[in-house]
Amino acid sequence: MKIEILDEAQADLIEGFYFYEGQQAGLGSYFLDSLFSDIDSLLLYAGVHQVVYGHRRCLSKRFPFAIYYSVDEQITRVSAVLDCRRNPSRLRRRLTGNP
């Protein structure tokens, strides 16, 4: 199994890094380490998570973020890493592509 992190998800991770680094020095790096650990867990657990807005959703263990992904044969594609504290309609628009 291979994991591919799409550009949009990478941008989400960078945005989260800057947010947490702005809260406290070093917290941004801890955020990335934690989220990458959660993403790596998809090597074992991809496909077992609930489907939300057409994507599987894995909740982060340490931060209020959700990892949205799909599984195609031998590739797990991470399409978004979103803050769960955001407005749910904004999350839905982002994941479904509807304005």
mmCIF file of N, CA and C in Angstrom:
data_model
loop_
_atom_site.group_PDB
_atom_site.id
_atom_site.type_symbol
_atom_site.label_atom_id
_atom_site.label_comp_id
_atom_site.label_asym_id
_atom_site.label_seq_id
_atom_site.Cartn_x
_atom_site.Cartn_y
_atom_site.Cartn_z
ATOM 1 N N MET A 1 0.851 -1.182 0.000
ATOM 2 C CA MET A 1 0.000 0.000 0.000
ATOM 3 C C MET A 1 0.890 1.236 0.000
ATOM 4 N N LYS A 2 0.494 2.228 -0.771
ATOM 5 C CA LYS A 2 1.232 3.483 -0.883
ATOM 6 C C LYS A 2 0.286 4.624 -0.512
ATOM 7 N N ILE A 3 0.824 5.664 0.132
ATOM 8 C CA ILE A 3 0.034 6.836 0.494
ATOM 9 C C ILE A 3 0.496 8.014 -0.344
ATOM 10 N N GLU A 4 -0.479 8.688 -0.951
ATOM 11 C CA GLU A 4 -0.210 9.887 -1.740
ATOM 12 C C GLU A 4 -0.946 11.056 -1.082
ATOM 13 N N ILE A 5 -0.235 12.111 -0.780
ATOM 14 C CA ILE A 5 -0.835 13.306 -0.188
ATOM 15 C C ILE A 5 -0.975 14.344 -1.302
ATOM 16 N N LEU A 6 -2.213 14.650 -1.660
ATOM 17 C CA LEU A 6 -2.469 15.594 -2.750
ATOM 18 C C LEU A 6 -2.078 17.010 -2.344
ATOM 19 N N ASP A 7 -1.874 17.867 -3.338
ATOM 20 C CA ASP A 7 -1.414 19.235 -3.101
ATOM 21 C C ASP A 7 -2.320 19.999 -2.133
ATOM 22 N N GLU A 8 -3.639 19.816 -2.260
ATOM 23 C CA GLU A 8 -4.576 20.519 -1.387
ATOM 24 C C GLU A 8 -4.365 20.113 0.075
ATOM 25 N N ALA A 9 -4.137 18.831 0.299
ATOM 26 C CA ALA A 9 -3.906 18.334 1.660
ATOM 27 C C ALA A 9 -2.571 18.847 2.202
ATOM 28 N N GLN A 10 -1.563 18.923 1.341
ATOM 29 C CA GLN A 10 -0.275 19.477 1.767
ATOM 30 C C GLN A 10 -0.439 20.931 2.186
ATOM 31 N N ALA A 11 -1.246 21.685 1.437
ATOM 32 C CA ALA A 11 -1.499 23.086 1.786
ATOM 33 C C ALA A 11 -2.233 23.169 3.136
ATOM 34 N N ASP A 12 -3.154 22.233 3.385
ATOM 35 C CA ASP A 12 -3.855 22.196 4.675
ATOM 36 C C ASP A 12 -2.870 21.968 5.817
ATOM 37 N N LEU A 13 -1.929 21.054 5.618
ATOM 38 C CA LEU A 13 -0.929 20.760 6.649
ATOM 39 C C LEU A 13 -0.038 21.970 6.915
ATOM 40 N N ILE A 14 0.352 22.666 5.873
ATOM 41 C CA ILE A 14 1.192 23.858 6.028
ATOM 42 C C ILE A 14 0.430 24.944 6.782
ATOM 43 N N GLU A 15 -0.838 25.128 6.426
ATOM 44 C CA GLU A 15 -1.669 26.123 7.118
ATOM 45 C C GLU A 15 -1.798 25.789 8.608
ATOM 46 N N GLY A 16 -2.010 24.507 8.913
ATOM 47 C CA GLY A 16 -2.090 24.078 10.309
ATOM 48 C C GLY A 16 -0.777 24.290 11.042
ATOM 49 N N PHE A 17 0.326 24.005 10.352
ATOM 50 C CA PHE A 17 1.643 24.220 10.953
ATOM 51 C C PHE A 17 1.807 25.675 11.370
ATOM 52 N N TYR A 18 1.522 26.601 10.465
ATOM 53 C CA TYR A 18 1.699 28.020 10.777
ATOM 54 C C TYR A 18 0.760 28.480 11.887
ATOM 55 N N PHE A 19 -0.457 27.968 11.896
ATOM 56 C CA PHE A 19 -1.386 28.337 12.965
ATOM 57 C C PHE A 19 -0.833 27.925 14.322
ATOM 58 N N TYR A 20 -0.436 26.657 14.452
ATOM 59 C CA TYR A 20 0.038 26.172 15.753
ATOM 60 C C TYR A 20 1.409 26.738 16.123
ATOM 61 N N GLU A 21 2.249 26.981 15.138
ATOM 62 C CA GLU A 21 3.555 27.584 15.429
ATOM 63 C C GLU A 21 3.361 29.009 15.942
ATOM 64 N N GLY A 22 2.322 29.689 15.461
ATOM 65 C CA GLY A 22 2.000 31.023 15.944
ATOM 66 C C GLY A 22 1.477 31.020 17.375
ATOM 67 N N GLN A 23 0.931 29.883 17.807
ATOM 68 C CA GLN A 23 0.436 29.764 19.175
ATOM 69 C C GLN A 23 1.575 29.579 20.166
ATOM 70 N N GLN A 24 2.553 28.741 19.751
ATOM 71 C CA GLN A 24 3.703 28.463 20.626
ATOM 72 C C GLN A 24 4.828 27.875 19.776
ATOM 73 N N ALA A 25 6.035 28.342 19.973
ATOM 74 C CA ALA A 25 7.183 27.845 19.217
ATOM 75 C C ALA A 25 7.330 26.337 19.426
ATOM 76 N N GLY A 26 7.470 25.610 18.340
ATOM 77 C CA GLY A 26 7.641 24.159 18.403
ATOM 78 C C GLY A 26 6.348 23.383 18.287
ATOM 79 N N LEU A 27 5.209 24.037 18.543
ATOM 80 C CA LEU A 27 3.924 23.342 18.470
ATOM 81 C C LEU A 27 3.557 22.989 17.030
ATOM 82 N N GLY A 28 3.994 23.798 16.080
ATOM 83 C CA GLY A 28 3.745 23.506 14.669
ATOM 84 C C GLY A 28 4.430 22.214 14.239
ATOM 85 N N SER A 29 5.653 22.012 14.691
ATOM 86 C CA SER A 29 6.382 20.769 14.371
ATOM 87 C C SER A 29 5.708 19.568 15.021
ATOM 88 N N TYR A 30 5.242 19.738 16.249
ATOM 89 C CA TYR A 30 4.522 18.665 16.929
ATOM 90 C C TYR A 30 3.224 18.335 16.188
ATOM 91 N N PHE A 31 2.548 19.367 15.691
ATOM 92 C CA PHE A 31 1.341 19.175 14.886
ATOM 93 C C PHE A 31 1.644 18.318 13.661
ATOM 94 N N LEU A 32 2.689 18.691 12.919
ATOM 95 C CA LEU A 32 3.037 17.921 11.713
ATOM 96 C C LEU A 32 3.424 16.485 12.055
ATOM 97 N N ASP A 33 4.229 16.293 13.097
ATOM 98 C CA ASP A 33 4.613 14.940 13.510
ATOM 99 C C ASP A 33 3.380 14.103 13.835
ATOM 100 N N SER A 34 2.439 14.697 14.544
ATOM 101 C CA SER A 34 1.225 13.983 14.941
ATOM 102 C C SER A 34 0.363 13.636 13.736
ATOM 103 N N LEU A 35 0.172 14.607 12.846
ATOM 104 C CA LEU A 35 -0.674 14.363 11.681
ATOM 105 C C LEU A 35 -0.038 13.356 10.726
ATOM 106 N N PHE A 36 1.282 13.439 10.547
ATOM 107 C CA PHE A 36 1.939 12.452 9.683
ATOM 108 C C PHE A 36 1.872 11.055 10.298
ATOM 109 N N SER A 37 1.908 10.975 11.608
ATOM 110 C CA SER A 37 1.727 9.678 12.274
ATOM 111 C C SER A 37 0.327 9.133 11.996
ATOM 112 N N ASP A 38 -0.681 10.006 12.080
ATOM 113 C CA ASP A 38 -2.050 9.589 11.772
ATOM 114 C C ASP A 38 -2.179 9.164 10.312
ATOM 115 N N ILE A 39 -1.535 9.895 9.410
ATOM 116 C CA ILE A 39 -1.575 9.536 7.988
ATOM 117 C C ILE A 39 -0.870 8.205 7.763
ATOM 118 N N ASP A 40 0.273 8.002 8.419
ATOM 119 C CA ASP A 40 0.987 6.721 8.288
ATOM 120 C C ASP A 40 0.153 5.549 8.780
ATOM 121 N N SER A 41 -0.724 5.788 9.758
ATOM 122 C CA SER A 41 -1.572 4.703 10.264
ATOM 123 C C SER A 41 -2.521 4.186 9.189
ATOM 124 N N LEU A 42 -2.724 4.977 8.135
ATOM 125 C CA LEU A 42 -3.580 4.531 7.035
ATOM 126 C C LEU A 42 -2.973 3.350 6.286
ATOM 127 N N LEU A 43 -1.669 3.142 6.425
ATOM 128 C CA LEU A 43 -1.049 1.959 5.816
ATOM 129 C C LEU A 43 -1.693 0.683 6.360
ATOM 130 N N LEU A 44 -2.110 0.708 7.626
ATOM 131 C CA LEU A 44 -2.749 -0.450 8.249
ATOM 132 C C LEU A 44 -4.272 -0.375 8.225
ATOM 133 N N TYR A 45 -4.804 0.841 8.407
ATOM 134 C CA TYR A 45 -6.235 0.967 8.661
ATOM 135 C C TYR A 45 -7.025 1.641 7.550
ATOM 136 N N ALA A 46 -6.444 1.853 6.386
ATOM 137 C CA ALA A 46 -7.168 2.500 5.291
ATOM 138 C C ALA A 46 -8.402 1.681 4.924
ATOM 139 N N GLY A 47 -9.501 2.387 4.777
ATOM 140 C CA GLY A 47 -10.747 1.742 4.377
ATOM 141 C C GLY A 47 -11.680 1.405 5.511
ATOM 142 N N VAL A 48 -11.249 1.498 6.754
ATOM 143 C CA VAL A 48 -12.114 1.131 7.881
ATOM 144 C C VAL A 48 -12.881 2.321 8.448
ATOM 145 N N HIS A 49 -12.540 3.518 8.021
ATOM 146 C CA HIS A 49 -13.146 4.719 8.582
ATOM 147 C C HIS A 49 -14.481 5.046 7.913
ATOM 148 N N GLN A 50 -15.275 5.824 8.622
ATOM 149 C CA GLN A 50 -16.591 6.250 8.160
ATOM 150 C C GLN A 50 -16.471 7.103 6.893
ATOM 151 N N VAL A 51 -17.452 6.967 5.989
ATOM 152 C CA VAL A 51 -17.497 7.798 4.788
ATOM 153 C C VAL A 51 -18.290 9.065 5.108
ATOM 154 N N VAL A 52 -17.662 10.217 4.839
ATOM 155 C CA VAL A 52 -18.282 11.519 5.070
ATOM 156 C C VAL A 52 -18.084 12.359 3.814
ATOM 157 N N TYR A 53 -19.178 12.824 3.219
ATOM 158 C CA TYR A 53 -19.122 13.636 1.994
ATOM 159 C C TYR A 53 -18.316 12.956 0.890
ATOM 160 N N GLY A 54 -18.457 11.648 0.774
ATOM 161 C CA GLY A 54 -17.810 10.907 -0.303
ATOM 162 C C GLY A 54 -16.353 10.542 -0.064
ATOM 163 N N HIS A 55 -15.819 10.855 1.103
ATOM 164 C CA HIS A 55 -14.428 10.539 1.453
ATOM 165 C C HIS A 55 -14.414 9.772 2.772
ATOM 166 N N ARG A 56 -13.436 8.925 2.949
ATOM 167 C CA ARG A 56 -13.241 8.296 4.259
ATOM 168 C C ARG A 56 -12.633 9.340 5.185
ATOM 169 N N ARG A 57 -13.028 9.318 6.467
ATOM 170 C CA ARG A 57 -12.547 10.321 7.417
ATOM 171 C C ARG A 57 -11.866 9.650 8.603
ATOM 172 N N CYS A 58 -10.585 9.983 8.785
ATOM 173 C CA CYS A 58 -9.792 9.520 9.928
ATOM 174 C C CYS A 58 -9.565 10.718 10.834
ATOM 175 N N LEU A 59 -10.003 10.610 12.079
ATOM 176 C CA LEU A 59 -9.820 11.705 13.029
ATOM 177 C C LEU A 59 -8.438 11.622 13.659
ATOM 178 N N SER A 60 -7.783 12.767 13.764
ATOM 179 C CA SER A 60 -6.464 12.825 14.380
ATOM 180 C C SER A 60 -6.571 12.499 15.865
ATOM 181 N N LYS A 61 -5.550 11.873 16.385
ATOM 182 C CA LYS A 61 -5.561 11.484 17.794
ATOM 183 C C LYS A 61 -5.265 12.654 18.738
ATOM 184 N N ARG A 62 -4.480 13.654 18.291
ATOM 185 C CA ARG A 62 -4.030 14.702 19.208
ATOM 186 C C ARG A 62 -4.538 16.103 18.886
ATOM 187 N N PHE A 63 -5.008 16.326 17.675
ATOM 188 C CA PHE A 63 -5.461 17.650 17.272
ATOM 189 C C PHE A 63 -6.872 17.545 16.696
ATOM 190 N N PRO A 64 -7.640 18.638 16.732
ATOM 191 C CA PRO A 64 -9.016 18.584 16.215
ATOM 192 C C PRO A 64 -9.053 18.676 14.687
ATOM 193 N N PHE A 65 -8.393 17.744 14.041
ATOM 194 C CA PHE A 65 -8.316 17.699 12.584
ATOM 195 C C PHE A 65 -8.797 16.346 12.088
ATOM 196 N N ALA A 66 -9.325 16.360 10.860
ATOM 197 C CA ALA A 66 -9.762 15.124 10.209
ATOM 198 C C ALA A 66 -8.995 14.976 8.899
ATOM 199 N N ILE A 67 -8.609 13.741 8.614
ATOM 200 C CA ILE A 67 -7.901 13.408 7.383
ATOM 201 C C ILE A 67 -8.919 12.747 6.464
ATOM 202 N N TYR A 68 -9.159 13.353 5.304
ATOM 203 C CA TYR A 68 -10.115 12.824 4.336
ATOM 204 C C TYR A 68 -9.325 12.154 3.218
ATOM 205 N N TYR A 69 -9.696 10.906 2.914
ATOM 206 C CA TYR A 69 -8.919 10.135 1.952
ATOM 207 C C TYR A 69 -9.813 9.183 1.169
ATOM 208 N N SER A 70 -9.238 8.618 0.107
ATOM 209 C CA SER A 70 -9.895 7.576 -0.670
ATOM 210 C C SER A 70 -8.885 6.457 -0.908
ATOM 211 N N VAL A 71 -9.400 5.270 -1.168
ATOM 212 C CA VAL A 71 -8.538 4.109 -1.408
ATOM 213 C C VAL A 71 -8.833 3.584 -2.804
ATOM 214 N N ASP A 72 -7.802 3.538 -3.635
ATOM 215 C CA ASP A 72 -7.910 2.995 -4.989
ATOM 216 C C ASP A 72 -6.858 1.910 -5.148
ATOM 217 N N GLU A 73 -7.299 0.667 -5.201
ATOM 218 C CA GLU A 73 -6.414 -0.492 -5.330
ATOM 219 C C GLU A 73 -5.284 -0.445 -4.309
ATOM 220 N N GLN A 74 -4.070 -0.057 -4.712
ATOM 221 C CA GLN A 74 -2.926 -0.057 -3.805
ATOM 222 C C GLN A 74 -2.490 1.334 -3.372
ATOM 223 N N ILE A 75 -3.322 2.362 -3.650
ATOM 224 C CA ILE A 75 -2.950 3.737 -3.308
ATOM 225 C C ILE A 75 -4.021 4.360 -2.420
ATOM 226 N N THR A 76 -3.590 4.933 -1.318
ATOM 227 C CA THR A 76 -4.466 5.725 -0.457
ATOM 228 C C THR A 76 -4.148 7.184 -0.744
ATOM 229 N N ARG A 77 -5.154 7.931 -1.222
ATOM 230 C CA ARG A 77 -4.966 9.335 -1.573
ATOM 231 C C ARG A 77 -5.590 10.232 -0.507
ATOM 232 N N VAL A 78 -4.743 11.026 0.145
ATOM 233 C CA VAL A 78 -5.206 11.986 1.144
ATOM 234 C C VAL A 78 -5.549 13.264 0.391
ATOM 235 N N SER A 79 -6.838 13.641 0.415
ATOM 236 C CA SER A 79 -7.275 14.796 -0.361
ATOM 237 C C SER A 79 -7.444 16.055 0.473
ATOM 238 N N ALA A 80 -7.605 15.908 1.784
ATOM 239 C CA ALA A 80 -7.773 17.085 2.637
ATOM 240 C C ALA A 80 -7.417 16.740 4.078
ATOM 241 N N VAL A 81 -6.911 17.725 4.795
ATOM 242 C CA VAL A 81 -6.653 17.617 6.231
ATOM 243 C C VAL A 81 -7.270 18.875 6.839
ATOM 244 N N LEU A 82 -8.484 18.718 7.392
ATOM 245 C CA LEU A 82 -9.274 19.891 7.761
ATOM 246 C C LEU A 82 -9.512 20.000 9.259
ATOM 247 N N ASP A 83 -9.576 21.235 9.712
ATOM 248 C CA ASP A 83 -9.845 21.569 11.102
ATOM 249 C C ASP A 83 -11.319 21.300 11.403
ATOM 250 N N CYS A 84 -11.597 20.444 12.345
ATOM 251 C CA CYS A 84 -12.979 20.070 12.693
ATOM 252 C C CYS A 84 -13.737 21.205 13.379
ATOM 253 N N ARG A 85 -13.039 22.242 13.804
ATOM 254 C CA ARG A 85 -13.687 23.364 14.481
ATOM 255 C C ARG A 85 -14.292 24.354 13.495
ATOM 256 N N ARG A 86 -14.050 24.140 12.213
ATOM 257 C CA ARG A 86 -14.575 25.040 11.193
ATOM 258 C C ARG A 86 -16.065 24.797 10.981
ATOM 259 N N ASN A 87 -16.706 25.736 10.324
ATOM 260 C CA ASN A 87 -18.115 25.631 9.997
ATOM 261 C C ASN A 87 -18.358 24.379 9.150
ATOM 262 N N PRO A 88 -19.283 23.508 9.548
ATOM 263 C CA PRO A 88 -19.526 22.271 8.804
ATOM 264 C C PRO A 88 -19.925 22.494 7.345
ATOM 265 N N SER A 89 -20.630 23.572 7.054
ATOM 266 C CA SER A 89 -21.006 23.808 5.660
ATOM 267 C C SER A 89 -19.779 24.178 4.824
ATOM 268 N N ARG A 90 -18.790 24.816 5.436
ATOM 269 C CA ARG A 90 -17.542 25.106 4.726
ATOM 270 C C ARG A 90 -16.785 23.809 4.418
ATOM 271 N N LEU A 91 -16.768 22.898 5.389
ATOM 272 C CA LEU A 91 -16.123 21.598 5.165
ATOM 273 C C LEU A 91 -16.820 20.847 4.037
ATOM 274 N N ARG A 92 -18.160 20.846 4.063
ATOM 275 C CA ARG A 92 -18.925 20.142 3.024
ATOM 276 C C ARG A 92 -18.635 20.727 1.637
ATOM 277 N N ARG A 93 -18.616 22.055 1.539
ATOM 278 C CA ARG A 93 -18.317 22.690 0.237
ATOM 279 C C ARG A 93 -16.923 22.302 -0.247
ATOM 280 N N ARG A 94 -15.976 22.284 0.652
ATOM 281 C CA ARG A 94 -14.603 21.934 0.269
ATOM 282 C C ARG A 94 -14.513 20.490 -0.226
ATOM 283 N N LEU A 95 -15.213 19.588 0.454
ATOM 284 C CA LEU A 95 -15.094 18.159 0.114
ATOM 285 C C LEU A 95 -15.952 17.750 -1.076
ATOM 286 N N THR A 96 -17.068 18.430 -1.292
ATOM 287 C CA THR A 96 -17.940 18.048 -2.395
ATOM 288 C C THR A 96 -17.689 18.879 -3.633
ATOM 289 N N GLY A 97 -17.005 20.021 -3.465
ATOM 290 C CA GLY A 97 -16.727 20.881 -4.614
ATOM 291 C C GLY A 97 -17.903 21.772 -4.986
ATOM 292 N N ASN A 98 -18.979 21.737 -4.196
ATOM 293 C CA ASN A 98 -20.136 22.591 -4.455
ATOM 294 C C ASN A 98 -19.942 23.937 -3.774
ATOM 295 N N PRO A 99 -20.270 25.038 -4.488
ATOM 296 C CA PRO A 99 -20.098 26.368 -3.883
ATOM 297 C C PRO A 99 -21.031 26.655 -2.747
#
